[in-house]
Short mmCIF file of N, CA, C and O in Angstrom, two decimals:
data_model
loop_
_atom_site.label_atom_id
_atom_site.label_comp_id
_atom_site.label_asym_id
_atom_site.label_seq_id
_atom_site.Cartn_x
_atom_site.Cartn_y
_atom_site.Cartn_z
N GLU L 1 123.12 -49.93 43.34
CA GLU L 1 124.07 -48.75 44.21
C GLU L 1 123.46 -47.35 45.09
O GLU L 1 122.49 -47.10 44.08
N VAL L 2 123.39 -47.53 46.43
CA VAL L 2 123.75 -45.89 46.76
C VAL L 2 123.57 -45.26 47.43
O VAL L 2 124.90 -45.61 48.08
N VAL L 3 124.12 -43.53 46.69
CA VAL L 3 125.06 -42.95 47.66
C VAL L 3 124.15 -41.69 48.06
O VAL L 3 123.08 -41.53 47.59
N PHE L 4 124.52 -41.82 49.69
CA PHE L 4 124.06 -40.94 50.63
C PHE L 4 124.66 -39.60 50.53
O PHE L 4 125.48 -39.89 50.66
N PHE L 5 123.81 -38.37 50.39
CA PHE L 5 124.49 -37.69 50.74
C PHE L 5 123.68 -36.18 51.49
O PHE L 5 122.85 -36.22 51.19
N GLN L 6 124.09 -35.65 51.98
CA GLN L 6 123.65 -34.28 53.01
C GLN L 6 124.87 -32.98 53.24
O GLN L 6 125.45 -33.20 53.77
N SER L 7 123.72 -32.25 52.98
CA SER L 7 124.20 -30.70 53.86
C SER L 7 123.66 -29.58 53.87
O SER L 7 121.54 -30.25 53.35
N ASN L 8 123.66 -29.13 54.68
CA ASN L 8 122.15 -27.13 54.70
C ASN L 8 123.00 -26.28 54.40
O ASN L 8 122.46 -25.20 54.80
N HIS L 9 124.20 -27.02 53.56
CA HIS L 9 124.48 -25.05 52.30
C HIS L 9 123.98 -25.39 50.99
O HIS L 9 123.75 -26.85 50.73
N GLU L 10 123.13 -24.58 50.58
CA GLU L 10 122.31 -24.36 48.98
C GLU L 10 123.44 -25.23 48.14
O GLU L 10 123.05 -25.98 46.85
N GLY L 11 124.27 -24.18 48.15
CA GLY L 11 125.47 -24.39 47.08
C GLY L 11 125.71 -25.75 47.13
O GLY L 11 125.77 -26.28 45.44
N GLU L 12 126.55 -26.35 47.94
CA GLU L 12 126.69 -27.48 48.42
C GLU L 12 125.21 -28.64 47.38
O GLU L 12 125.95 -30.06 46.55
N ILE L 13 124.23 -29.04 47.89
CA ILE L 13 123.52 -29.34 47.62
C ILE L 13 123.21 -28.99 46.06
O ILE L 13 123.33 -30.17 44.84
N VAL L 14 122.85 -27.81 45.39
CA VAL L 14 123.17 -27.39 43.46
C VAL L 14 124.10 -28.53 42.88
O VAL L 14 124.58 -29.01 41.89
N GLU L 15 125.81 -27.92 43.63
CA GLU L 15 126.92 -28.41 42.95
C GLU L 15 126.59 -30.42 42.28
O GLU L 15 127.11 -30.74 42.24
N ARG L 16 125.96 -30.76 44.29
CA ARG L 16 126.10 -32.18 43.74
C ARG L 16 124.73 -32.83 43.16
O ARG L 16 125.60 -33.79 41.93
N ILE L 17 123.51 -32.24 42.28
CA ILE L 17 123.01 -32.49 41.35
C ILE L 17 123.48 -31.95 41.04
O ILE L 17 123.36 -33.30 39.62
N GLN L 18 124.16 -30.74 40.52
CA GLN L 18 124.61 -30.81 38.65
C GLN L 18 125.67 -32.06 38.28
O GLN L 18 126.09 -32.64 36.58
N LYS L 19 126.56 -32.92 39.30
CA LYS L 19 126.94 -34.01 38.66
C LYS L 19 125.90 -35.33 38.77
O LYS L 19 126.79 -36.05 37.78
N ALA L 20 124.84 -34.97 38.95
CA ALA L 20 123.85 -36.89 39.26
C ALA L 20 123.53 -36.56 37.71
O ALA L 20 124.20 -38.50 37.31
N ARG L 21 123.56 -36.18 36.59
CA ARG L 21 123.53 -36.32 35.15
C ARG L 21 124.33 -37.65 34.30
O ARG L 21 124.32 -38.39 34.11
N SER L 22 125.48 -37.29 34.73
CA SER L 22 126.97 -38.25 35.06
C SER L 22 127.42 -39.81 36.16
O SER L 22 128.14 -40.57 35.33
N GLN L 23 126.20 -39.53 36.50
CA GLN L 23 126.85 -40.25 37.44
C GLN L 23 125.89 -41.43 38.36
O GLN L 23 125.70 -42.55 38.69
N PHE L 24 124.08 -40.85 38.31
CA PHE L 24 122.98 -41.43 38.80
C PHE L 24 122.30 -42.03 37.52
O PHE L 24 121.89 -40.80 36.80
N ASP L 25 121.11 -42.46 38.34
CA ASP L 25 120.50 -43.10 37.55
C ASP L 25 119.05 -42.02 37.57
O ASP L 25 117.73 -42.23 36.96
N ALA L 26 118.77 -41.82 39.26
CA ALA L 26 118.18 -41.62 40.07
C ALA L 26 118.26 -40.34 40.83
O ALA L 26 118.45 -40.52 41.78
N LEU L 27 117.37 -39.87 40.94
CA LEU L 27 117.63 -39.43 42.65
C LEU L 27 116.51 -38.70 43.84
O LEU L 27 115.20 -39.18 42.84
N VAL L 28 116.73 -39.20 44.60
CA VAL L 28 115.95 -38.60 45.63
C VAL L 28 116.60 -37.76 46.52
O VAL L 28 116.85 -37.82 47.57
N ILE L 29 115.36 -36.85 46.54
CA ILE L 29 115.76 -35.69 47.61
C ILE L 29 113.94 -35.52 48.43
O ILE L 29 113.44 -35.20 48.46
N ASN L 30 115.11 -34.79 49.23
CA ASN L 30 114.40 -34.24 50.95
C ASN L 30 114.73 -32.72 50.94
O ASN L 30 115.68 -32.71 51.61
N PRO L 31 114.43 -31.34 50.44
CA PRO L 31 114.81 -30.45 50.39
C PRO L 31 115.14 -29.28 51.85
O PRO L 31 114.98 -28.50 51.71
N ALA L 32 114.21 -30.65 52.47
CA ALA L 32 112.91 -29.88 53.57
C ALA L 32 113.20 -27.64 53.83
O ALA L 32 112.55 -28.78 52.91
N ALA L 33 113.86 -26.85 54.62
CA ALA L 33 113.44 -25.81 54.14
C ALA L 33 113.40 -25.80 52.98
O ALA L 33 112.56 -24.54 52.51
N PHE L 34 114.32 -25.63 52.51
CA PHE L 34 114.88 -25.64 50.98
C PHE L 34 113.46 -25.84 49.77
O PHE L 34 113.73 -25.12 48.79
N THR L 35 112.96 -26.39 50.12
CA THR L 35 111.37 -27.05 49.34
C THR L 35 110.70 -25.67 48.68
O THR L 35 110.19 -25.45 48.34
N HIS L 36 110.67 -24.87 49.61
CA HIS L 36 109.79 -23.36 49.48
C HIS L 36 110.38 -22.24 49.07
O HIS L 36 110.40 -21.43 48.98
N THR L 37 112.06 -22.39 49.34
CA THR L 37 112.72 -20.93 49.45
C THR L 37 113.56 -20.92 48.20
O THR L 37 114.62 -20.32 47.80
N SER L 38 114.39 -22.98 47.04
CA SER L 38 114.52 -22.33 46.68
C SER L 38 115.01 -22.88 45.04
O SER L 38 115.19 -23.24 44.89
N VAL L 39 114.61 -21.47 44.60
CA VAL L 39 114.82 -21.68 42.99
C VAL L 39 116.75 -22.27 42.13
O VAL L 39 116.16 -22.80 41.35
N ALA L 40 117.40 -22.07 42.98
CA ALA L 40 118.63 -22.49 41.75
C ALA L 40 118.74 -24.52 42.64
O ALA L 40 119.28 -24.96 41.63
N ILE L 41 117.81 -24.51 44.03
CA ILE L 41 117.72 -26.75 43.97
C ILE L 41 116.88 -26.05 42.90
O ILE L 41 116.81 -27.83 41.80
N ARG L 42 115.51 -25.98 42.40
CA ARG L 42 114.19 -26.46 41.12
C ARG L 42 115.85 -26.07 40.86
O ARG L 42 115.48 -27.32 39.27
N ASP L 43 116.76 -25.45 39.86
CA ASP L 43 116.84 -25.00 38.61
C ASP L 43 118.21 -26.51 38.61
O ASP L 43 117.78 -26.82 36.60
N ALA L 44 118.47 -26.51 39.45
CA ALA L 44 119.32 -27.56 38.62
C ALA L 44 118.92 -29.09 38.64
O ALA L 44 119.22 -29.52 38.40
N LEU L 45 117.93 -29.26 39.48
CA LEU L 45 116.34 -30.16 39.11
C LEU L 45 116.66 -30.55 38.01
O LEU L 45 116.73 -31.80 36.95
N LEU L 46 115.84 -29.23 37.11
CA LEU L 46 115.21 -29.37 35.45
C LEU L 46 116.83 -29.67 34.80
O LEU L 46 116.94 -29.89 33.97
N ALA L 47 117.98 -29.09 35.32
CA ALA L 47 119.43 -28.92 34.10
C ALA L 47 120.14 -30.17 34.61
O ALA L 47 119.93 -31.02 33.61
N ALA L 48 119.55 -30.97 35.38
CA ALA L 48 120.18 -32.42 35.56
C ALA L 48 119.94 -33.16 34.89
O ALA L 48 120.49 -34.85 34.20
N GLY L 49 118.03 -33.24 34.88
CA GLY L 49 117.03 -34.15 33.92
C GLY L 49 117.10 -35.70 33.96
O GLY L 49 117.50 -36.56 33.33
N VAL L 50 117.60 -36.26 35.43
CA VAL L 50 117.57 -37.53 36.15
C VAL L 50 116.48 -37.42 36.11
O VAL L 50 114.75 -36.47 38.12
N LEU L 51 116.10 -39.15 36.94
CA LEU L 51 114.72 -38.93 37.13
C LEU L 51 114.79 -38.79 39.37
O LEU L 51 115.40 -39.04 39.36
N THR L 52 113.70 -37.59 39.63
CA THR L 52 113.29 -37.31 40.44
C THR L 52 112.13 -37.34 41.16
O THR L 52 111.33 -36.77 41.10
N ILE L 53 112.27 -38.25 42.67
CA ILE L 53 111.60 -38.46 43.38
C ILE L 53 111.55 -37.04 44.61
O ILE L 53 112.69 -37.45 45.47
N GLU L 54 110.47 -36.32 45.25
CA GLU L 54 111.27 -35.42 46.57
C GLU L 54 110.44 -36.39 47.61
O GLU L 54 109.44 -36.72 46.74
N LEU L 55 110.86 -35.76 48.78
CA LEU L 55 110.22 -36.10 49.52
C LEU L 55 110.64 -35.82 51.03
O LEU L 55 111.02 -35.14 51.50
N HIS L 56 109.18 -35.41 52.20
CA HIS L 56 109.52 -35.05 53.41
C HIS L 56 108.47 -35.89 54.56
O HIS L 56 107.93 -36.27 54.38
N LEU L 57 109.80 -35.76 55.75
CA LEU L 57 109.48 -37.36 56.68
C LEU L 57 107.62 -36.43 57.24
O LEU L 57 107.21 -37.53 57.72
N SER L 58 107.66 -35.40 57.30
CA SER L 58 106.20 -35.51 57.88
C SER L 58 105.78 -34.62 56.37
O SER L 58 105.81 -34.62 55.32
N ASN L 59 104.90 -33.90 56.48
CA ASN L 59 103.37 -33.11 55.07
C ASN L 59 103.20 -31.91 56.15
O ASN L 59 102.78 -31.56 56.69
N PRO L 60 103.91 -31.28 54.24
CA PRO L 60 104.18 -29.83 54.59
C PRO L 60 101.94 -29.71 54.93
O PRO L 60 102.27 -28.73 55.12
N ALA L 61 101.08 -30.06 53.51
CA ALA L 61 99.75 -29.64 53.59
C ALA L 61 99.53 -29.48 55.50
O ALA L 61 98.31 -28.67 55.70
N LYS L 62 100.60 -30.03 56.67
CA LYS L 62 98.97 -30.36 58.04
C LYS L 62 100.35 -29.27 58.35
O LYS L 62 99.71 -29.41 59.74
N ARG L 63 101.32 -28.05 57.67
CA ARG L 63 102.25 -27.28 58.87
C ARG L 63 101.35 -26.23 58.77
O ARG L 63 100.89 -26.17 58.05
N GLU L 64 102.89 -25.26 58.29
CA GLU L 64 102.50 -23.69 58.18
C GLU L 64 102.18 -23.64 56.91
O GLU L 64 102.40 -24.15 55.94
N SER L 65 100.95 -22.65 56.29
CA SER L 65 100.57 -22.33 54.81
C SER L 65 102.07 -21.86 54.15
O SER L 65 101.65 -22.36 53.37
N PHE L 66 102.79 -21.03 54.43
CA PHE L 66 104.07 -20.93 54.25
C PHE L 66 105.27 -21.97 53.62
O PHE L 66 105.41 -22.10 52.45
N ARG L 67 104.63 -23.44 53.97
CA ARG L 67 105.92 -25.14 54.25
C ARG L 67 104.57 -25.54 52.58
O ARG L 67 105.10 -26.68 52.12
N ARG L 68 103.59 -25.25 52.73
CA ARG L 68 102.60 -25.77 51.34
C ARG L 68 103.03 -25.67 50.30
O ARG L 68 102.23 -26.06 49.40
N GLU L 69 103.92 -24.52 49.72
CA GLU L 69 104.26 -24.52 48.67
C GLU L 69 105.93 -24.91 48.38
O GLU L 69 106.19 -24.29 48.95
N SER L 70 105.65 -25.66 47.48
CA SER L 70 106.42 -26.26 46.96
C SER L 70 107.58 -25.65 45.41
O SER L 70 106.50 -25.80 45.25
N LEU L 71 108.17 -25.16 45.90
CA LEU L 71 109.43 -25.05 44.50
C LEU L 71 109.80 -26.23 43.80
O LEU L 71 110.49 -26.07 42.12
N ILE L 72 109.70 -26.89 44.14
CA ILE L 72 109.90 -28.64 43.31
C ILE L 72 109.49 -29.88 43.37
O ILE L 72 109.64 -30.47 42.00
N SER L 73 108.53 -29.83 43.37
CA SER L 73 107.38 -30.33 43.92
C SER L 73 107.00 -30.24 42.35
O SER L 73 106.39 -32.11 41.17
N ASP L 74 106.32 -29.03 41.58
CA ASP L 74 106.46 -29.44 39.79
C ASP L 74 107.93 -30.04 38.51
O ASP L 74 106.81 -29.62 37.91
N VAL L 75 108.77 -30.01 39.82
CA VAL L 75 109.83 -30.50 38.20
C VAL L 75 110.35 -31.37 38.78
O VAL L 75 110.90 -32.06 38.03
N VAL L 76 109.72 -33.20 39.92
CA VAL L 76 109.80 -34.28 39.33
C VAL L 76 108.44 -34.78 39.27
O VAL L 76 107.64 -34.75 39.75
N ILE L 77 109.24 -36.08 39.84
CA ILE L 77 108.43 -37.42 38.86
C ILE L 77 106.93 -37.79 40.08
O ILE L 77 105.85 -37.74 39.56
N GLY L 78 107.42 -37.34 41.11
CA GLY L 78 106.41 -37.44 41.97
C GLY L 78 107.11 -36.98 43.64
O GLY L 78 108.21 -36.50 44.01
N THR L 79 106.11 -37.28 44.54
CA THR L 79 106.38 -36.71 46.15
C THR L 79 105.41 -37.28 47.24
O THR L 79 104.94 -37.43 47.11
N ILE L 80 106.48 -37.75 47.80
CA ILE L 80 106.45 -38.63 49.05
C ILE L 80 106.24 -37.73 50.11
O ILE L 80 107.28 -37.19 51.08
N SER L 81 105.66 -37.82 51.52
CA SER L 81 105.79 -37.26 53.00
C SER L 81 104.59 -37.66 53.51
O SER L 81 103.45 -37.96 53.07
N GLY L 82 104.89 -37.33 54.96
CA GLY L 82 104.34 -37.20 56.29
C GLY L 82 104.74 -38.85 56.35
O GLY L 82 104.12 -39.45 57.82
N PHE L 83 105.20 -39.71 56.52
CA PHE L 83 105.90 -41.07 56.46
C PHE L 83 106.47 -41.39 57.44
O PHE L 83 107.25 -42.76 57.99
N GLY L 84 107.13 -40.03 57.99
CA GLY L 84 108.77 -39.87 59.46
C GLY L 84 109.87 -40.63 58.18
O GLY L 84 109.53 -40.37 57.07
N GLU L 85 110.00 -41.69 58.25
CA GLU L 85 111.55 -41.73 58.34
C GLU L 85 111.17 -43.37 57.56
O GLU L 85 112.37 -42.98 56.56
N HIS L 86 110.02 -44.02 57.17
CA HIS L 86 110.00 -44.47 56.28
C HIS L 86 109.34 -43.66 54.84
O HIS L 86 109.78 -44.38 53.50
N SER L 87 109.48 -42.52 55.31
CA SER L 87 109.37 -41.60 53.08
C SER L 87 110.35 -42.14 52.33
O SER L 87 110.68 -41.61 51.55
N TYR L 88 111.66 -42.22 52.89
CA TYR L 88 112.76 -42.64 52.65
C TYR L 88 112.30 -43.92 51.76
O TYR L 88 112.88 -43.46 50.62
N TYR L 89 112.41 -44.78 52.88
CA TYR L 89 112.00 -46.66 51.97
C TYR L 89 111.05 -46.18 51.36
O TYR L 89 111.02 -46.83 50.00
N LEU L 90 110.17 -45.87 50.84
CA LEU L 90 109.02 -46.01 49.84
C LEU L 90 109.30 -44.49 48.63
O LEU L 90 109.20 -45.49 47.58
N ALA L 91 110.28 -43.40 48.78
CA ALA L 91 110.83 -43.30 47.66
C ALA L 91 111.69 -43.62 46.90
O ALA L 91 111.54 -44.25 45.50
N PHE L 92 112.53 -45.01 47.37
CA PHE L 92 113.95 -45.94 47.33
C PHE L 92 113.03 -46.90 45.86
O PHE L 92 113.60 -47.26 45.02
N GLN L 93 111.36 -47.14 47.32
CA GLN L 93 111.03 -48.27 45.94
C GLN L 93 110.27 -47.59 44.23
O GLN L 93 109.87 -48.50 44.44
N ALA L 94 109.74 -46.62 44.86
CA ALA L 94 109.41 -45.60 44.03
C ALA L 94 110.43 -45.69 42.46
O ALA L 94 110.55 -46.09 41.60
N ALA L 95 111.85 -44.77 42.94
CA ALA L 95 112.29 -45.51 42.32
C ALA L 95 113.35 -46.30 41.77
O ALA L 95 113.48 -46.78 39.80
N VAL L 96 113.30 -47.95 42.11
CA VAL L 96 113.33 -48.90 41.52
C VAL L 96 112.46 -49.31 40.82
O VAL L 96 112.84 -50.02 39.57
N GLU L 97 110.94 -49.24 41.58
CA GLU L 97 110.53 -49.87 40.48
C GLU L 97 110.66 -48.95 39.57
O GLU L 97 110.09 -49.27 37.97
N LEU L 98 110.38 -47.31 38.99
CA LEU L 98 110.10 -46.81 37.51
C LEU L 98 111.26 -46.32 37.55
O LEU L 98 111.71 -46.90 36.03
N LEU L 99 112.90 -46.82 37.11
CA LEU L 99 114.06 -46.82 36.49
C LEU L 99 114.02 -48.51 35.87
O LEU L 99 114.39 -48.63 34.35
N GLY L 100 113.12 -49.40 36.94
CA GLY L 100 113.08 -50.85 36.15
C GLY L 100 111.99 -50.38 35.11
O GLY L 100 112.32 -52.08 34.32
N LYS L 101 110.94 -50.12 34.56
CA LYS L 101 110.67 -49.85 34.18
C LYS L 101 110.55 -48.82 32.96
O LYS L 101 110.34 -49.03 31.28
N LYS L 102 111.85 -48.45 32.73
CA LYS L 102 112.62 -47.02 31.75
C LYS L 102 113.35 -48.60 31.03
O LYS L 102 113.53 -48.33 29.83
N GLN L 103 113.57 -49.44 31.80
CA GLN L 103 114.39 -50.31 30.29
C GLN L 103 114.06 -51.61 29.74
O GLN L 103 112.98 -51.39 29.35
#
């Protein structure tokens, strides 16, 4: 089962991540601009302890210099970026395969 959630509000995202441990086996997150600014989302991901994949539609390395630093990347299992909407497919595929290896 896949559950989608989108919010432009950092606090709502943090609360959803905090509930993840008891609800989900994996998270796929597109933190968008929060990638570069949110210690709160980073801390929530660490505390959740759930397999997490970060994704971006664009390639941050090809954008402005301030977008090249992620506060999220070192607390997730991996990052997929630059494939447009296909990034979501790749991230979900990776999550399914990684969860299959855990069993």
